[in-house]
Amino acid sequence: HFFFSIIFMYFLLLDFDIDPVSSVTAALMWTFSGTMLTRIEFLSVLGTTAWLPFTLLLLRNLIKKNDLNNIIFLSIALAIQFFAGHPQEYFYSILFISGYAVYELFSQKQTKLFYSFALCILITLLISSIQLLPSFEFIFNSSRISGNNSPGLGAEGASLYPITLGDLKN
């Protein structure tokens, strides 16, 4: 994950026309930042986060050359990022990439980009549906569902093991 993170960030920064020495330095800083290092024990988080620079690079390629190959490559990369296994980090990544796509859409006035990005998301959903559907089933059958089948813990479950003031001084 760290190797891919360095490589992906390096090529993303080169795509932003940053010189190679600065790109290597920034890629190392990204890869060995607190965000990445504190996730070593959570491989799903680390794997999902490591793919963020690559998906952004592929989105930039799609913006430069709006063709079917770039749509498919971005869709596959987003699906791989989903399969890494951490839905929260993946959601943040999708929000970030979508925000960048909207920014480029309005700054370059490319309406075709909107349709291409929507197609990317659709293809990604189709590819990842083999895991997406079981994930939804798992969520709705988890122990965090309260008595009326709505997501979230009830008051009893949330107050089961409270932290007291005495626990804070240790």
PDB file of C-alpha atoms in Angstrom:
ATOM      1  CA  HIS A   1       0.000   0.000   0.000  1.00  0.00           C
ATOM      2  CA  PHE A   2       2.809   2.395   0.825  1.00  0.00           C
ATOM      3  CA  PHE A   3       4.610   1.646  -2.448  1.00  0.00           C
ATOM      4  CA  PHE A   4       1.444   2.267  -4.472  1.00  0.00           C
ATOM      5  CA  SER A   5       0.710   5.396  -2.470  1.00  0.00           C
ATOM      6  CA  ILE A   6       4.127   6.867  -3.281  1.00  0.00           C
ATOM      7  CA  ILE A   7       3.887   5.963  -6.969  1.00  0.00           C
ATOM      8  CA  PHE A   8       0.303   7.215  -7.378  1.00  0.00           C
ATOM      9  CA  MET A   9       0.954  10.502  -5.597  1.00  0.00           C
ATOM     10  CA  TYR A  10       4.198  11.062  -7.518  1.00  0.00           C
ATOM     11  CA  PHE A  11       2.485  10.712 -10.898  1.00  0.00           C
ATOM     12  CA  LEU A  12      -0.489  12.804  -9.760  1.00  0.00           C
ATOM     13  CA  LEU A  13       1.828  15.640  -8.768  1.00  0.00           C
ATOM     14  CA  LEU A  14       3.716  15.385 -12.041  1.00  0.00           C
ATOM     15  CA  ASP A  15       0.350  15.720 -13.760  1.00  0.00           C
ATOM     16  CA  PHE A  16      -0.124  19.000 -11.871  1.00  0.00           C
ATOM     17  CA  ASP A  17       3.203  20.149 -13.449  1.00  0.00           C
ATOM     18  CA  ILE A  18       5.170  19.990 -10.209  1.00  0.00           C
ATOM     19  CA  ASP A  19       8.882  19.325 -10.683  1.00  0.00           C
ATOM     20  CA  PRO A  20      10.117  15.755 -10.039  1.00  0.00           C
ATOM     21  CA  VAL A  21      12.110  16.501  -6.860  1.00  0.00           C
ATOM     22  CA  SER A  22       9.161  18.281  -5.264  1.00  0.00           C
ATOM     23  CA  SER A  23       6.855  15.480  -6.445  1.00  0.00           C
ATOM     24  CA  VAL A  24       9.004  12.822  -4.772  1.00  0.00           C
ATOM     25  CA  THR A  25       9.201  14.873  -1.583  1.00  0.00           C
ATOM     26  CA  ALA A  26       5.454  15.482  -1.481  1.00  0.00           C
ATOM     27  CA  ALA A  27       4.695  11.839  -2.327  1.00  0.00           C
ATOM     28  CA  LEU A  28       6.874  10.713   0.582  1.00  0.00           C
ATOM     29  CA  MET A  29       5.221  13.255   2.877  1.00  0.00           C
ATOM     30  CA  TRP A  30       1.755  12.048   1.832  1.00  0.00           C
ATOM     31  CA  THR A  31       2.624   8.378   2.196  1.00  0.00           C
ATOM     32  CA  PHE A  32       4.312   8.688   5.577  1.00  0.00           C
ATOM     33  CA  SER A  33       1.943  11.288   6.995  1.00  0.00           C
ATOM     34  CA  GLY A  34       0.041  10.770  10.206  1.00  0.00           C
ATOM     35  CA  THR A  35      -3.081   9.883   8.242  1.00  0.00           C
ATOM     36  CA  MET A  36      -1.369   6.961   6.545  1.00  0.00           C
ATOM     37  CA  LEU A  37       0.886   5.783   9.383  1.00  0.00           C
ATOM     38  CA  THR A  38      -1.887   5.623  11.943  1.00  0.00           C
ATOM     39  CA  ARG A  39      -3.779   3.306   9.598  1.00  0.00           C
ATOM     40  CA  ILE A  40      -1.097   0.594   9.395  1.00  0.00           C
ATOM     41  CA  GLU A  41      -3.124  -1.772  11.553  1.00  0.00           C
ATOM     42  CA  PHE A  42      -6.316  -1.104   9.562  1.00  0.00           C
ATOM     43  CA  LEU A  43      -5.448  -2.442   6.126  1.00  0.00           C
ATOM     44  CA  SER A  44      -8.872  -1.656   4.712  1.00  0.00           C
ATOM     45  CA  VAL A  45      -8.476   2.037   5.572  1.00  0.00           C
ATOM     46  CA  LEU A  46      -4.894   2.094   4.341  1.00  0.00           C
ATOM     47  CA  GLY A  47      -5.785   0.346   1.095  1.00  0.00           C
ATOM     48  CA  THR A  48      -8.694   2.646   0.384  1.00  0.00           C
ATOM     49  CA  THR A  49      -6.721   5.813   1.123  1.00  0.00           C
ATOM     50  CA  ALA A  50      -3.703   4.717  -0.931  1.00  0.00           C
ATOM     51  CA  TRP A  51      -5.823   4.630  -4.102  1.00  0.00           C
ATOM     52  CA  LEU A  52      -7.096   8.220  -3.759  1.00  0.00           C
ATOM     53  CA  PRO A  53      -4.234   9.862  -5.726  1.00  0.00           C
ATOM     54  CA  PHE A  54      -4.602   7.309  -8.533  1.00  0.00           C
ATOM     55  CA  THR A  55      -8.341   7.866  -8.896  1.00  0.00           C
ATOM     56  CA  LEU A  56      -7.769  11.622  -8.978  1.00  0.00           C
ATOM     57  CA  LEU A  57      -5.072  11.156 -11.635  1.00  0.00           C
ATOM     58  CA  LEU A  58      -7.457   9.061 -13.715  1.00  0.00           C
ATOM     59  CA  LEU A  59     -10.168  11.693 -13.312  1.00  0.00           C
ATOM     60  CA  ARG A  60      -7.726  14.332 -14.571  1.00  0.00           C
ATOM     61  CA  ASN A  61      -6.971  12.071 -17.562  1.00  0.00           C
ATOM     62  CA  LEU A  62     -10.716  11.803 -18.207  1.00  0.00           C
ATOM     63  CA  ILE A  63     -11.013  15.585 -18.104  1.00  0.00           C
ATOM     64  CA  LYS A  64      -8.143  15.968 -20.606  1.00  0.00           C
ATOM     65  CA  LYS A  65      -9.316  13.231 -22.954  1.00  0.00           C
ATOM     66  CA  ASN A  66     -12.961  12.335 -22.521  1.00  0.00           C
ATOM     67  CA  ASP A  67     -13.107   8.865 -24.060  1.00  0.00           C
ATOM     68  CA  LEU A  68     -14.375   5.396 -23.201  1.00  0.00           C
ATOM     69  CA  ASN A  69     -10.946   4.063 -22.159  1.00  0.00           C
ATOM     70  CA  ASN A  70     -10.541   6.723 -19.469  1.00  0.00           C
ATOM     71  CA  ILE A  71     -14.104   6.129 -18.271  1.00  0.00           C
ATOM     72  CA  ILE A  72     -13.443   2.393 -17.906  1.00  0.00           C
ATOM     73  CA  PHE A  73     -10.045   2.872 -16.210  1.00  0.00           C
ATOM     74  CA  LEU A  74     -11.506   5.303 -13.678  1.00  0.00           C
ATOM     75  CA  SER A  75     -14.454   2.979 -13.018  1.00  0.00           C
ATOM     76  CA  ILE A  76     -12.157   0.018 -12.404  1.00  0.00           C
ATOM     77  CA  ALA A  77      -9.908   2.056 -10.093  1.00  0.00           C
ATOM     78  CA  LEU A  78     -12.926   3.276  -8.100  1.00  0.00           C
ATOM     79  CA  ALA A  79     -14.189  -0.314  -7.836  1.00  0.00           C
ATOM     80  CA  ILE A  80     -10.777  -1.501  -6.621  1.00  0.00           C
ATOM     81  CA  GLN A  81     -10.820   1.279  -4.059  1.00  0.00           C
ATOM     82  CA  PHE A  82     -14.272   0.110  -2.937  1.00  0.00           C
ATOM     83  CA  PHE A  83     -13.083  -3.502  -2.701  1.00  0.00           C
ATOM     84  CA  ALA A  84     -10.251  -2.363  -0.409  1.00  0.00           C
ATOM     85  CA  GLY A  85     -12.938  -2.540   2.222  1.00  0.00           C
ATOM     86  CA  HIS A  86     -13.485   0.665   4.161  1.00  0.00           C
ATOM     87  CA  PRO A  87     -16.785   2.328   3.229  1.00  0.00           C
ATOM     88  CA  GLN A  88     -16.240   5.542   5.192  1.00  0.00           C
ATOM     89  CA  GLU A  89     -12.884   6.355   3.554  1.00  0.00           C
ATOM     90  CA  TYR A  90     -14.335   5.361   0.190  1.00  0.00           C
ATOM     91  CA  PHE A  91     -17.278   7.719   0.717  1.00  0.00           C
ATOM     92  CA  TYR A  92     -14.872  10.565   1.552  1.00  0.00           C
ATOM     93  CA  SER A  93     -12.848   9.754  -1.548  1.00  0.00           C
ATOM     94  CA  ILE A  94     -15.943   9.767  -3.767  1.00  0.00           C
ATOM     95  CA  LEU A  95     -17.000  13.109  -2.265  1.00  0.00           C
ATOM     96  CA  PHE A  96     -13.573  14.609  -2.928  1.00  0.00           C
ATOM     97  CA  ILE A  97     -13.363  13.311  -6.484  1.00  0.00           C
ATOM     98  CA  SER A  98     -16.943  14.391  -7.195  1.00  0.00           C
ATOM     99  CA  GLY A  99     -16.168  17.860  -5.865  1.00  0.00           C
ATOM    100  CA  TYR A 100     -13.141  18.081  -8.131  1.00  0.00           C
ATOM    101  CA  ALA A 101     -15.216  16.905 -11.098  1.00  0.00           C
ATOM    102  CA  VAL A 102     -17.885  19.546 -10.366  1.00  0.00           C
ATOM    103  CA  TYR A 103     -15.187  22.217 -10.074  1.00  0.00           C
ATOM    104  CA  GLU A 104     -13.728  21.225 -13.449  1.00  0.00           C
ATOM    105  CA  LEU A 105     -17.215  20.992 -14.949  1.00  0.00           C
ATOM    106  CA  PHE A 106     -18.016  24.577 -14.026  1.00  0.00           C
ATOM    107  CA  SER A 107     -14.557  26.028 -14.687  1.00  0.00           C
ATOM    108  CA  GLN A 108     -14.217  24.461 -18.148  1.00  0.00           C
ATOM    109  CA  LYS A 109     -17.924  24.416 -19.008  1.00  0.00           C
ATOM    110  CA  GLN A 110     -17.772  20.793 -20.210  1.00  0.00           C
ATOM    111  CA  THR A 111     -21.234  19.290 -19.997  1.00  0.00           C
ATOM    112  CA  LYS A 112     -19.954  16.083 -21.570  1.00  0.00           C
ATOM    113  CA  LEU A 113     -17.745  15.622 -18.489  1.00  0.00           C
ATOM    114  CA  PHE A 114     -20.870  15.392 -16.318  1.00  0.00           C
ATOM    115  CA  TYR A 115     -22.246  12.509 -18.373  1.00  0.00           C
ATOM    116  CA  SER A 116     -18.890  10.744 -18.498  1.00  0.00           C
ATOM    117  CA  PHE A 117     -18.425  11.015 -14.727  1.00  0.00           C
ATOM    118  CA  ALA A 118     -21.992   9.809 -14.124  1.00  0.00           C
ATOM    119  CA  LEU A 119     -21.267   6.852 -16.402  1.00  0.00           C
ATOM    120  CA  CYS A 120     -18.094   6.153 -14.375  1.00  0.00           C
ATOM    121  CA  ILE A 121     -20.110   6.053 -11.159  1.00  0.00           C
ATOM    122  CA  LEU A 122     -22.712   3.782 -12.759  1.00  0.00           C
ATOM    123  CA  ILE A 123     -20.069   1.357 -14.059  1.00  0.00           C
ATOM    124  CA  THR A 124     -18.361   1.416 -10.661  1.00  0.00           C
ATOM    125  CA  LEU A 125     -21.651   0.550  -8.956  1.00  0.00           C
ATOM    126  CA  LEU A 126     -22.188  -2.309 -11.395  1.00  0.00           C
ATOM    127  CA  ILE A 127     -18.682  -3.686 -10.873  1.00  0.00           C
ATOM    128  CA  SER A 128     -18.837  -3.371  -7.091  1.00  0.00           C
ATOM    129  CA  SER A 129     -22.433  -4.583  -6.757  1.00  0.00           C
ATOM    130  CA  ILE A 130     -21.159  -8.086  -6.041  1.00  0.00           C
ATOM    131  CA  GLN A 131     -19.953  -6.705  -2.684  1.00  0.00           C
ATOM    132  CA  LEU A 132     -22.269  -3.706  -2.346  1.00  0.00           C
ATOM    133  CA  LEU A 133     -25.488  -5.715  -2.023  1.00  0.00           C
ATOM    134  CA  PRO A 134     -24.144  -8.068   0.695  1.00  0.00           C
ATOM    135  CA  SER A 135     -22.780  -5.017   2.527  1.00  0.00           C
ATOM    136  CA  PHE A 136     -26.245  -3.467   2.680  1.00  0.00           C
ATOM    137  CA  GLU A 137     -27.671  -6.744   3.944  1.00  0.00           C
ATOM    138  CA  PHE A 138     -24.967  -6.895   6.612  1.00  0.00           C
ATOM    139  CA  ILE A 139     -25.716  -3.333   7.719  1.00  0.00           C
ATOM    140  CA  PHE A 140     -29.409  -4.029   8.176  1.00  0.00           C
ATOM    141  CA  ASN A 141     -28.722  -7.256  10.084  1.00  0.00           C
ATOM    142  CA  SER A 142     -26.038  -5.845  12.360  1.00  0.00           C
ATOM    143  CA  SER A 143     -26.330  -5.532  16.116  1.00  0.00           C
ATOM    144  CA  ARG A 144     -26.445  -1.750  15.773  1.00  0.00           C
ATOM    145  CA  ILE A 145     -29.991  -1.854  14.486  1.00  0.00           C
ATOM    146  CA  SER A 146     -32.351  -0.675  17.194  1.00  0.00           C
ATOM    147  CA  GLY A 147     -35.659  -2.327  18.024  1.00  0.00           C
ATOM    148  CA  ASN A 148     -37.740  -0.663  15.300  1.00  0.00           C
ATOM    149  CA  ASN A 149     -35.378  -1.770  12.470  1.00  0.00           C
ATOM    150  CA  SER A 150     -33.843   1.672  12.025  1.00  0.00           C
ATOM    151  CA  PRO A 151     -30.058   2.105  11.826  1.00  0.00           C
ATOM    152  CA  GLY A 152     -28.299   3.111  15.008  1.00  0.00           C
ATOM    153  CA  LEU A 153     -28.028   2.021  18.592  1.00  0.00           C
ATOM    154  CA  GLY A 154     -30.879   2.597  20.941  1.00  0.00           C
ATOM    155  CA  ALA A 155     -30.449   4.412  24.250  1.00  0.00           C
ATOM    156  CA  GLU A 156     -29.895   1.121  26.098  1.00  0.00           C
ATOM    157  CA  GLY A 157     -27.117  -0.043  23.780  1.00  0.00           C
ATOM    158  CA  ALA A 158     -25.386   3.327  23.715  1.00  0.00           C
ATOM    159  CA  SER A 159     -25.277   3.554  27.520  1.00  0.00           C
ATOM    160  CA  LEU A 160     -24.185  -0.043  28.103  1.00  0.00           C
ATOM    161  CA  TYR A 161     -20.501   0.702  28.845  1.00  0.00           C
ATOM    162  CA  PRO A 162     -20.219   4.396  29.751  1.00  0.00           C
ATOM    163  CA  ILE A 163     -16.904   6.126  30.443  1.00  0.00           C
ATOM    164  CA  THR A 164     -16.779   7.664  33.881  1.00  0.00           C
ATOM    165  CA  LEU A 165     -14.694  10.618  35.064  1.00  0.00           C
ATOM    166  CA  GLY A 166     -12.433   8.192  36.919  1.00  0.00           C
ATOM    167  CA  ASP A 167     -11.577   6.488  33.644  1.00  0.00           C
ATOM    168  CA  LEU A 168     -10.287   9.760  32.159  1.00  0.00           C
ATOM    169  CA  LYS A 169      -7.437  10.293  34.637  1.00  0.00           C
ATOM    170  CA  ASN A 170      -5.693   7.037  33.660  1.00  0.00           C
TER     171      ASN A 170
END
